[in-house]
Amino acid sequence: MFEFEIVKEDKKTRARAGILHTPHGDIETPIFMPVGTRATVKALTPEQVEEAGAQIILANTYHLYLRPGNGLVKKAGGLHSFMNWNKPILTDSGGFQVFSLDGLRKITEEGVEFKSHIDGSLHVFTPENVMQIEEDLGADIIMALDECAASDKPYEYVRPSMYRTMRWAERCKKAKKREDQALFGIVQGGVFEDLRIESSKIIDDMDFPGNAIGGLSVGEEKPVMYRMLDVIEPYLSRHKPRYLMGVGSPDCLIEAAGRGVDMLDCVLQTRTARMGTALTRHGKMNMHNKKFEEDMSPLDDQCQCYACRHFSRAYIRHLVCVGEILGATLLSIHNITFSLDLMKTMRQSIIDGNYSEFREEYLSMMGYEPVEMTY
């Protein structure tokens, strides 16, 4: 049911264009995946998300386990039926959310005991019950339970944490039952090259259908993240999709794809939209800015999203400034469409054989200097 094929590889970088086949449809890579934490992409209907060009979305195991409960989602026929989304879905393991509950969780070899951020009730995640929860949710792609160590954790902490995550991955693999779901293992290791390489070797040897890369973009500088991607790329099978978790700013999408990443996700597109920010070819645009008060041009004159086709910067600024929900909706439509269009352009440049030129030109247009790739 799952197959990843590489259509074209760039000769100057590690970028590649591919197709990931899943039970709910094909996904053209590299791809950005909008986040629907609680079984909804915030402020948007499923139809609007699809019209923006989304091929796959994410949902969050931790949040859905707490509310409304994985049992209810299973009773509804799984996430696809529950949220009326007929394309592929990916669920994370809830590991990042649990391990961000500093002071409210306890890690053991068995798993992690944590208190709900909602009511303080006590819960336990183990590799085995997380697999059961994700099987109840019914996503096409599911993640193994891992510990996402903070970027400032010392080597003495990260090393045993990484190896425990590797053991949890093995337990997840043994506990998984549904054949219509693809389980990805997750590479960890903080910002330490030797741990990242070792983790990549172990995860790749476990022969998951795909490999995820976690624990990055959690506080370290972007060049450090890119360096980690550089050092692990040779150790992850080229014939399997690579998923960089929680990364989605336009410059990071471009830099990560150049380092062999096929799938990325982030809440940035919708979160910044709710804060009144538009993503454009020339960088971020704060719609609270008074200079847009009488600006009748679209957010981006090369964007064909619903917001850019029908509304001006002045109108969207008005919505943002008076707190109208439509402002968040229009900016979310635009930011997701912009990011997905960027991925389409990126993919075509790989197929056309000019990704390196695209990378330099586009990053420069947004005000970024390309970060040297170190292989």
Coordinates of N, CA, C and O in Angstrom, one line a residue, residues 214-346:
G214 N 13.5 14.2 14.0 CA 12.9 15.0 15.1 C 14.0 15.7 15.8 O 15.2 15.6 15.6
G215 N 13.5 16.6 16.8 CA 14.4 17.2 17.7 C 15.2 18.4 17.1 O 16.2 18.8 17.6
L216 N 14.8 18.9 15.9 CA 15.4 20.0 15.3 C 14.4 21.2 15.3 O 13.2 21.0 15.4
S217 N 14.9 22.4 15.0 CA 14.1 23.6 15.1 C 13.4 23.7 16.4 O 12.2 24.1 16.5
V218 N 14.1 23.4 17.5 CA 13.6 23.5 18.9 C 14.4 24.4 19.7 O 14.5 24.3 20.9
G219 N 15.1 25.4 19.0 CA 15.8 26.4 19.7 C 17.2 26.6 19.2 O 17.8 27.7 19.5
E220 N 17.7 25.7 18.4 CA 19.1 25.9 17.9 C 19.0 26.8 16.7 O 18.0 27.0 16.1
E221 N 20.2 27.4 16.3 CA 20.3 28.2 15.2 C 20.0 27.4 13.9 O 20.4 26.2 13.8
K222 N 19.5 28.1 12.9 CA 19.2 27.4 11.6 C 20.4 26.7 11.0 O 20.3 25.6 10.5
P223 N 21.6 27.4 10.9 CA 22.8 26.7 10.4 C 23.1 25.4 11.1 O 23.6 24.4 10.5
V224 N 22.8 25.3 12.4 CA 23.1 24.1 13.2 C 22.1 23.0 12.7 O 22.5 21.9 12.5
M225 N 20.9 23.4 12.5 CA 19.9 22.4 12.0 C 20.3 21.9 10.6 O 20.3 20.7 10.4
Y226 N 20.7 22.8 9.8 CA 21.1 22.4 8.4 C 22.4 21.5 8.5 O 22.5 20.5 7.7
R227 N 23.3 21.8 9.4 CA 24.4 20.9 9.6 C 24.0 19.5 10.0 O 24.6 18.5 9.5
M228 N 23.1 19.4 10.9 CA 22.6 18.1 11.3 C 22.0 17.3 10.1 O 22.2 16.1 10.0
L229 N 21.2 18.0 9.3 CA 20.7 17.4 8.1 C 21.8 16.9 7.1 O 21.7 15.9 6.5
D230 N 22.8 17.7 7.0 CA 24.0 17.4 6.1 C 24.6 16.1 6.6 O 24.9 15.2 5.8
V231 N 24.9 16.0 7.9 CA 25.7 14.8 8.4 C 24.9 13.5 8.4 O 25.5 12.4 8.2
I232 N 23.5 13.6 8.5 CA 22.8 12.3 8.6 C 22.3 11.9 7.2 O 22.0 10.7 7.0
E233 N 22.3 12.8 6.2 CA 21.7 12.4 4.9 C 22.3 11.1 4.3 O 21.6 10.3 3.8
P234 N 23.6 10.9 4.4 CA 24.2 9.7 3.8 C 23.8 8.4 4.5 O 23.9 7.3 3.9
Y235 N 23.2 8.5 5.7 CA 22.9 7.3 6.4 C 21.4 6.9 6.4 O 21.0 6.0 7.0
L236 N 20.6 7.7 5.7 CA 19.2 7.4 5.6 C 18.9 7.0 4.1 O 19.3 7.6 3.2
S237 N 18.3 5.8 4.0 CA 18.0 5.2 2.7 C 17.5 6.2 1.7 O 16.5 6.9 2.0
R238 N 18.0 6.3 0.6 CA 17.6 7.3 -0.5 C 16.2 6.8 -1.1 O 15.5 7.6 -1.7
H239 N 15.9 5.6 -0.9 CA 14.7 5.0 -1.5 C 13.5 5.1 -0.5 O 12.4 4.5 -0.8
K240 N 13.6 5.8 0.6 CA 12.5 6.0 1.5 C 12.3 7.5 1.8 O 13.3 8.3 1.8
P241 N 11.1 7.9 2.0 CA 10.8 9.3 2.3 C 11.4 9.7 3.6 O 11.5 9.0 4.5
R242 N 11.9 11.0 3.6 CA 12.5 11.6 4.8 C 11.6 12.8 5.2 O 11.3 13.7 4.4
Y243 N 11.2 12.8 6.5 CA 10.3 13.7 7.0 C 10.9 14.5 8.1 O 11.3 14.0 9.2
L244 N 11.1 15.8 7.9 CA 11.7 16.7 8.9 C 10.5 17.3 9.7 O 9.7 18.1 9.1
M245 N 10.5 17.0 10.9 CA 9.3 17.4 11.7 C 9.3 18.8 12.3 O 10.3 19.3 12.8
G246 N 8.2 19.5 12.1 CA 8.0 20.8 12.7 C 8.8 21.9 12.1 O 9.1 22.9 12.8
V247 N 9.1 21.9 10.9 CA 9.9 22.9 10.2 C 9.1 23.4 9.0 O 8.6 22.6 8.2
G248 N 8.9 24.7 8.8 CA 8.1 25.2 7.7 C 8.3 26.6 7.3 O 7.5 27.1 6.4
S249 N 9.2 27.4 7.8 CA 9.4 28.7 7.3 C 9.9 28.6 5.8 O 10.6 27.6 5.5
P250 N 9.6 29.5 4.9 CA 9.9 29.4 3.5 C 11.4 29.1 3.3 O 11.8 28.3 2.4
D251 N 12.3 29.8 4.0 CA 13.7 29.5 3.8 C 14.1 28.1 4.2 O 15.0 27.5 3.6
C252 N 13.5 27.7 5.3 CA 13.8 26.3 5.8 C 13.3 25.2 4.8 O 13.9 24.2 4.7
L253 N 12.1 25.5 4.2 CA 11.6 24.6 3.2 C 12.6 24.3 2.1 O 12.9 23.2 1.7
I254 N 13.2 25.4 1.6 CA 14.1 25.4 0.5 C 15.4 24.7 0.9 O 15.9 23.8 0.2
E255 N 16.0 25.1 2.1 CA 17.2 24.6 2.5 C 17.1 23.1 2.9 O 18.0 22.3 2.6
A256 N 16.0 22.7 3.5 CA 15.8 21.3 3.9 C 15.7 20.4 2.6 O 16.3 19.3 2.6
A257 N 14.9 20.9 1.7 CA 14.7 20.1 0.5 C 16.0 19.9 -0.3 O 16.3 18.8 -0.8
G258 N 16.9 20.9 -0.2 CA 18.2 20.7 -0.9 C 19.1 19.7 -0.2 O 20.1 19.3 -0.7
R259 N 18.7 19.4 1.1 CA 19.5 18.4 1.8 C 18.8 17.0 1.9 O 19.0 16.2 2.8
G260 N 17.9 16.8 0.9 CA 17.3 15.5 0.8 C 16.0 15.2 1.6 O 15.5 14.1 1.7
V261 N 15.4 16.3 2.1 CA 14.2 16.1 2.9 C 13.0 16.1 1.9 O 12.9 17.0 1.0
D262 N 12.0 15.2 2.1 CA 10.9 15.1 1.2 C 9.6 15.6 1.8 O 8.7 16.1 1.1
M263 N 9.5 15.7 3.1 CA 8.2 16.0 3.8 C 8.5 17.0 5.0 O 9.4 16.7 5.7
L264 N 7.7 18.0 5.1 CA 7.9 19.0 6.2 C 6.5 19.4 6.7 O 5.6 19.5 5.9
D265 N 6.4 19.8 7.9 CA 5.2 20.3 8.5 C 5.5 21.5 9.4 O 6.6 21.5 10.0
C266 N 4.5 22.3 9.7 CA 4.7 23.4 10.7 C 3.4 24.1 10.9 O 2.5 24.2 10.0
V267 N 3.2 24.6 12.1 CA 2.0 25.4 12.5 C 2.3 26.9 12.1 O 1.3 27.7 12.2
L268 N 3.5 27.2 11.6 CA 3.8 28.6 11.4 C 2.8 29.3 10.4 O 2.4 30.4 10.6
Q269 N 2.4 28.6 9.4 CA 1.6 29.2 8.3 C 0.3 29.7 8.9 O -0.2 30.8 8.6
T270 N -0.4 28.9 9.8 CA -1.7 29.3 10.3 C -1.5 30.2 11.6 O -2.3 31.0 11.9
R271 N -0.5 29.9 12.4 CA -0.2 30.7 13.6 C 0.1 32.1 13.2 O -0.4 33.0 13.9
T272 N 1.0 32.3 12.3 CA 1.4 33.7 11.9 C 0.2 34.4 11.3 O 0.0 35.6 11.4
A273 N -0.7 33.6 10.6 CA -1.9 34.2 9.9 C -2.8 34.7 11.0 O -3.3 35.8 10.9
R274 N -3.0 34.0 12.1 CA -3.8 34.5 13.2 C -3.2 35.7 13.9 O -3.9 36.4 14.6
M275 N -1.9 35.9 13.7 CA -1.2 37.0 14.3 C -1.2 38.2 13.3 O -0.7 39.3 13.6
G276 N -1.8 38.0 12.1 CA -1.9 39.1 11.1 C -0.7 39.2 10.2 O -0.4 40.2 9.6
T277 N 0.0 38.1 10.0 CA 1.2 38.1 9.1 C 1.0 37.2 7.9 O 0.5 36.1 7.9
A278 N 1.4 37.8 6.7 CA 1.4 37.1 5.5 C 2.8 36.7 5.0 O 3.7 37.5 5.2
L279 N 2.9 35.5 4.5 CA 4.1 35.0 3.9 C 4.2 35.4 2.4 O 3.2 35.1 1.7
T280 N 5.2 36.0 1.9 CA 5.3 36.4 0.5 C 6.7 36.1 0.0 O 7.6 35.7 0.7
R281 N 6.8 36.3 -1.3 CA 8.1 36.0 -2.0 C 9.2 37.0 -1.5 O 10.4 36.8 -1.7
H282 N 8.8 38.1 -0.9 CA 9.7 39.1 -0.4 C 9.8 39.1 1.1 O 10.3 40.1 1.7
G283 N 9.4 38.0 1.7 CA 9.5 38.0 3.2 C 8.1 38.1 3.8 O 7.1 38.2 3.2
K284 N 8.1 38.2 5.2 CA 6.9 38.3 5.9 C 6.4 39.7 5.9 O 7.1 40.7 5.8
M285 N 5.0 39.8 5.9 CA 4.4 41.1 5.8 C 3.4 41.2 6.9 O 2.4 40.5 7.0
N286 N 3.6 42.2 7.8 CA 2.8 42.4 9.0 C 1.6 43.3 8.6 O 1.8 44.5 8.4
M287 N 0.4 42.7 8.6 CA -0.7 43.4 8.1 C -1.3 44.5 9.1 O -2.2 45.2 8.8
H288 N -0.7 44.5 10.3 CA -1.0 45.6 11.2 C -0.4 46.9 10.8 O -0.8 48.0 11.2
N289 N 0.6 46.8 9.9 CA 1.4 48.0 9.5 C 0.5 49.0 8.8 O -0.3 48.7 7.9
K290 N 0.6 50.3 9.2 CA -0.3 51.4 8.7 C 0.0 51.6 7.2 O -1.0 52.1 6.5
K291 N 1.1 51.2 6.7 CA 1.4 51.5 5.3 C 0.4 50.7 4.4 O 0.3 51.0 3.2
F292 N -0.2 49.7 4.9 CA -1.2 49.0 4.1 C -2.6 49.5 4.2 O -3.5 48.9 3.6
E293 N -2.8 50.5 5.0 CA -4.2 51.0 5.2 C -4.9 51.4 4.0 O -6.2 51.1 3.9
E294 N -4.3 51.9 3.0 CA -5.0 52.3 1.7 C -4.4 51.6 0.5 O -4.5 52.0 -0.6
D295 N -3.7 50.4 0.8 CA -3.1 49.7 -0.3 C -4.1 48.7 -0.9 O -4.6 47.7 -0.3
M296 N -4.5 49.0 -2.1 CA -5.6 48.2 -2.8 C -5.0 47.0 -3.6 O -5.7 46.3 -4.3
S297 N -3.7 46.7 -3.5 CA -3.1 45.6 -4.2 C -3.3 44.3 -3.4 O -3.6 44.4 -2.2
P298 N -3.2 43.2 -4.0 CA -3.3 41.9 -3.3 C -2.1 41.6 -2.4 O -1.1 42.3 -2.6
L299 N -2.2 40.7 -1.5 CA -1.1 40.3 -0.7 C 0.1 40.0 -1.5 O 1.2 40.5 -1.2
D300 N 0.0 39.3 -2.6 CA 1.1 38.9 -3.5 C 0.5 38.8 -4.9 O -0.4 38.1 -5.2
D301 N 1.0 39.7 -5.8 CA 0.4 39.8 -7.1 C 0.7 38.6 -8.0 O 0.1 38.5 -9.1
Q302 N 1.5 37.6 -7.5 CA 1.7 36.4 -8.3 C 1.0 35.2 -7.6 O 1.1 34.1 -8.1
C303 N 0.3 35.5 -6.6 CA -0.4 34.4 -5.9 C -1.9 34.3 -6.4 O -2.5 35.4 -6.6
Q304 N -2.4 33.1 -6.6 CA -3.7 32.9 -7.1 C -4.7 32.4 -6.1 O -5.7 31.8 -6.5
C305 N -4.3 32.5 -4.8 CA -5.2 32.0 -3.8 C -6.5 32.8 -3.7 O -6.6 33.9 -4.3
Y306 N -7.5 32.3 -3.0 CA -8.8 33.0 -2.9 C -8.6 34.4 -2.3 O -9.2 35.3 -2.8
A307 N -7.7 34.5 -1.3 CA -7.5 35.8 -0.7 C -7.0 36.8 -1.7 O -7.4 38.0 -1.7
C308 N -6.0 36.4 -2.4 CA -5.3 37.3 -3.3 C -6.1 37.6 -4.6 O -6.0 38.7 -5.1
R309 N -7.0 36.7 -4.9 CA -7.9 37.0 -6.1 C -9.0 37.9 -5.8 O -9.5 38.6 -6.7
H310 N -9.4 38.0 -4.5 CA -10.7 38.7 -4.2 C -10.5 39.9 -3.3 O -11.4 40.8 -3.2
F311 N -9.4 40.0 -2.6 CA -9.3 41.0 -1.5 C -8.0 41.8 -1.6 O -7.0 41.3 -2.0
S312 N -8.1 43.0 -1.1 CA -6.9 43.9 -1.1 C -6.2 43.8 0.3 O -6.7 43.4 1.3
R313 N -4.9 44.3 0.3 CA -4.2 44.4 1.5 C -4.9 45.3 2.5 O -5.0 45.1 3.7
A314 N -5.6 46.4 2.0 CA -6.3 47.3 2.8 C -7.4 46.6 3.5 O -7.7 46.9 4.7
Y315 N -8.2 45.8 2.8 CA -9.3 45.1 3.4 C -8.8 44.1 4.4 O -9.4 44.0 5.6
I316 N -7.8 43.3 4.1 CA -7.3 42.3 5.0 C -6.7 43.0 6.3 O -6.9 42.5 7.4
R317 N -6.1 44.1 6.1 CA -5.6 44.9 7.2 C -6.7 45.3 8.1 O -6.6 45.2 9.4
H318 N -7.8 45.8 7.5 CA -9.0 46.2 8.3 C -9.5 45.1 9.1 O -9.7 45.2 10.3
L319 N -9.6 43.9 8.5 CA -10.1 42.7 9.3 C -9.2 42.4 10.4 O -9.7 42.1 11.5
V320 N -7.9 42.4 10.2 CA -6.9 42.1 11.2 C -7.0 43.1 12.4 O -7.0 42.7 13.5
C321 N -7.0 44.4 12.0 CA -7.0 45.4 13.0 C -8.3 45.4 13.9 O -8.2 45.8 15.1
V322 N -9.4 45.0 13.3 CA -10.6 45.0 14.2 C -10.9 43.6 14.7 O -12.0 43.5 15.4
G323 N -10.0 42.7 14.5 CA -10.2 41.4 15.1 C -11.2 40.5 14.5 O -11.8 39.6 15.1
E324 N -11.6 40.7 13.2 CA -12.5 39.8 12.5 C -11.9 38.5 12.2 O -10.8 38.4 11.7
I325 N -12.7 37.4 12.4 CA -12.2 36.0 12.2 C -11.8 35.8 10.7 O -10.9 35.1 10.4
L326 N -12.5 36.5 9.8 CA -12.2 36.4 8.4 C -10.8 36.7 8.1 O -10.2 36.2 7.1
G327 N -10.2 37.7 8.8 CA -8.8 38.0 8.5 C -7.9 36.9 8.7 O -7.0 36.6 7.9
A328 N -8.1 36.1 9.8 CA -7.3 34.9 10.1 C -7.5 33.8 9.0 O -6.6 33.2 8.6
T329 N -8.8 33.7 8.6 CA -9.1 32.8 7.5 C -8.4 33.1 6.2 O -7.8 32.2 5.6
L330 N -8.5 34.3 5.8 CA -7.9 34.7 4.5 C -6.4 34.6 4.5 O -5.8 34.1 3.6
L331 N -5.8 35.0 5.6 CA -4.3 34.9 5.7 C -3.9 33.5 5.8 O -2.8 33.1 5.3
S332 N -4.7 32.6 6.5 CA -4.3 31.2 6.5 C -4.4 30.6 5.2 O -3.5 29.8 4.8
I333 N -5.5 30.9 4.4 CA -5.6 30.4 3.0 C -4.3 30.8 2.2 O -3.7 30.0 1.5
H334 N -4.0 32.1 2.4 CA -2.8 32.6 1.6 C -1.5 31.9 2.0 O -0.8 31.5 1.2
N335 N -1.3 31.9 3.3 CA 0.0 31.3 3.8 C 0.2 29.9 3.4 O 1.3 29.4 3.0
I336 N -0.9 29.1 3.5 CA -0.8 27.7 3.1 C -0.6 27.6 1.6 O 0.2 26.8 1.1
T337 N -1.4 28.3 0.8 CA -1.3 28.3 -0.6 C 0.1 28.7 -1.0 O 0.7 28.1 -1.9
F338 N 0.6 29.8 -0.5 CA 1.9 30.3 -0.8 C 3.0 29.2 -0.6 O 3.9 28.9 -1.4
S339 N 2.9 28.5 0.6 CA 3.9 27.5 0.9 C 3.8 26.3 0.0 O 4.8 25.7 -0.4
L340 N 2.6 25.9 -0.3 CA 2.4 24.7 -1.2 C 2.8 25.1 -2.7 O 3.4 24.2 -3.4
D341 N 2.5 26.3 -3.1 CA 3.0 26.7 -4.4 C 4.5 26.8 -4.5 O 5.1 26.5 -5.5
L342 N 5.1 27.2 -3.4 CA 6.6 27.2 -3.3 C 7.1 25.8 -3.5 O 8.1 25.6 -4.2
M343 N 6.5 24.8 -2.8 CA 6.9 23.4 -3.0 C 6.8 22.9 -4.4 O 7.6 22.2 -4.9
K344 N 5.7 23.3 -5.0 CA 5.4 22.9 -6.4 C 6.5 23.5 -7.3 O 7.1 22.8 -8.2
T345 N 6.8 24.8 -7.1 CA 7.9 25.4 -7.9 C 9.2 24.7 -7.7 O 10.0 24.5 -8.6
M346 N 9.5 24.4 -6.4 CA 10.7 23.7 -6.0 C 10.8 22.4 -6.7 O 11.9 22.0 -7.3

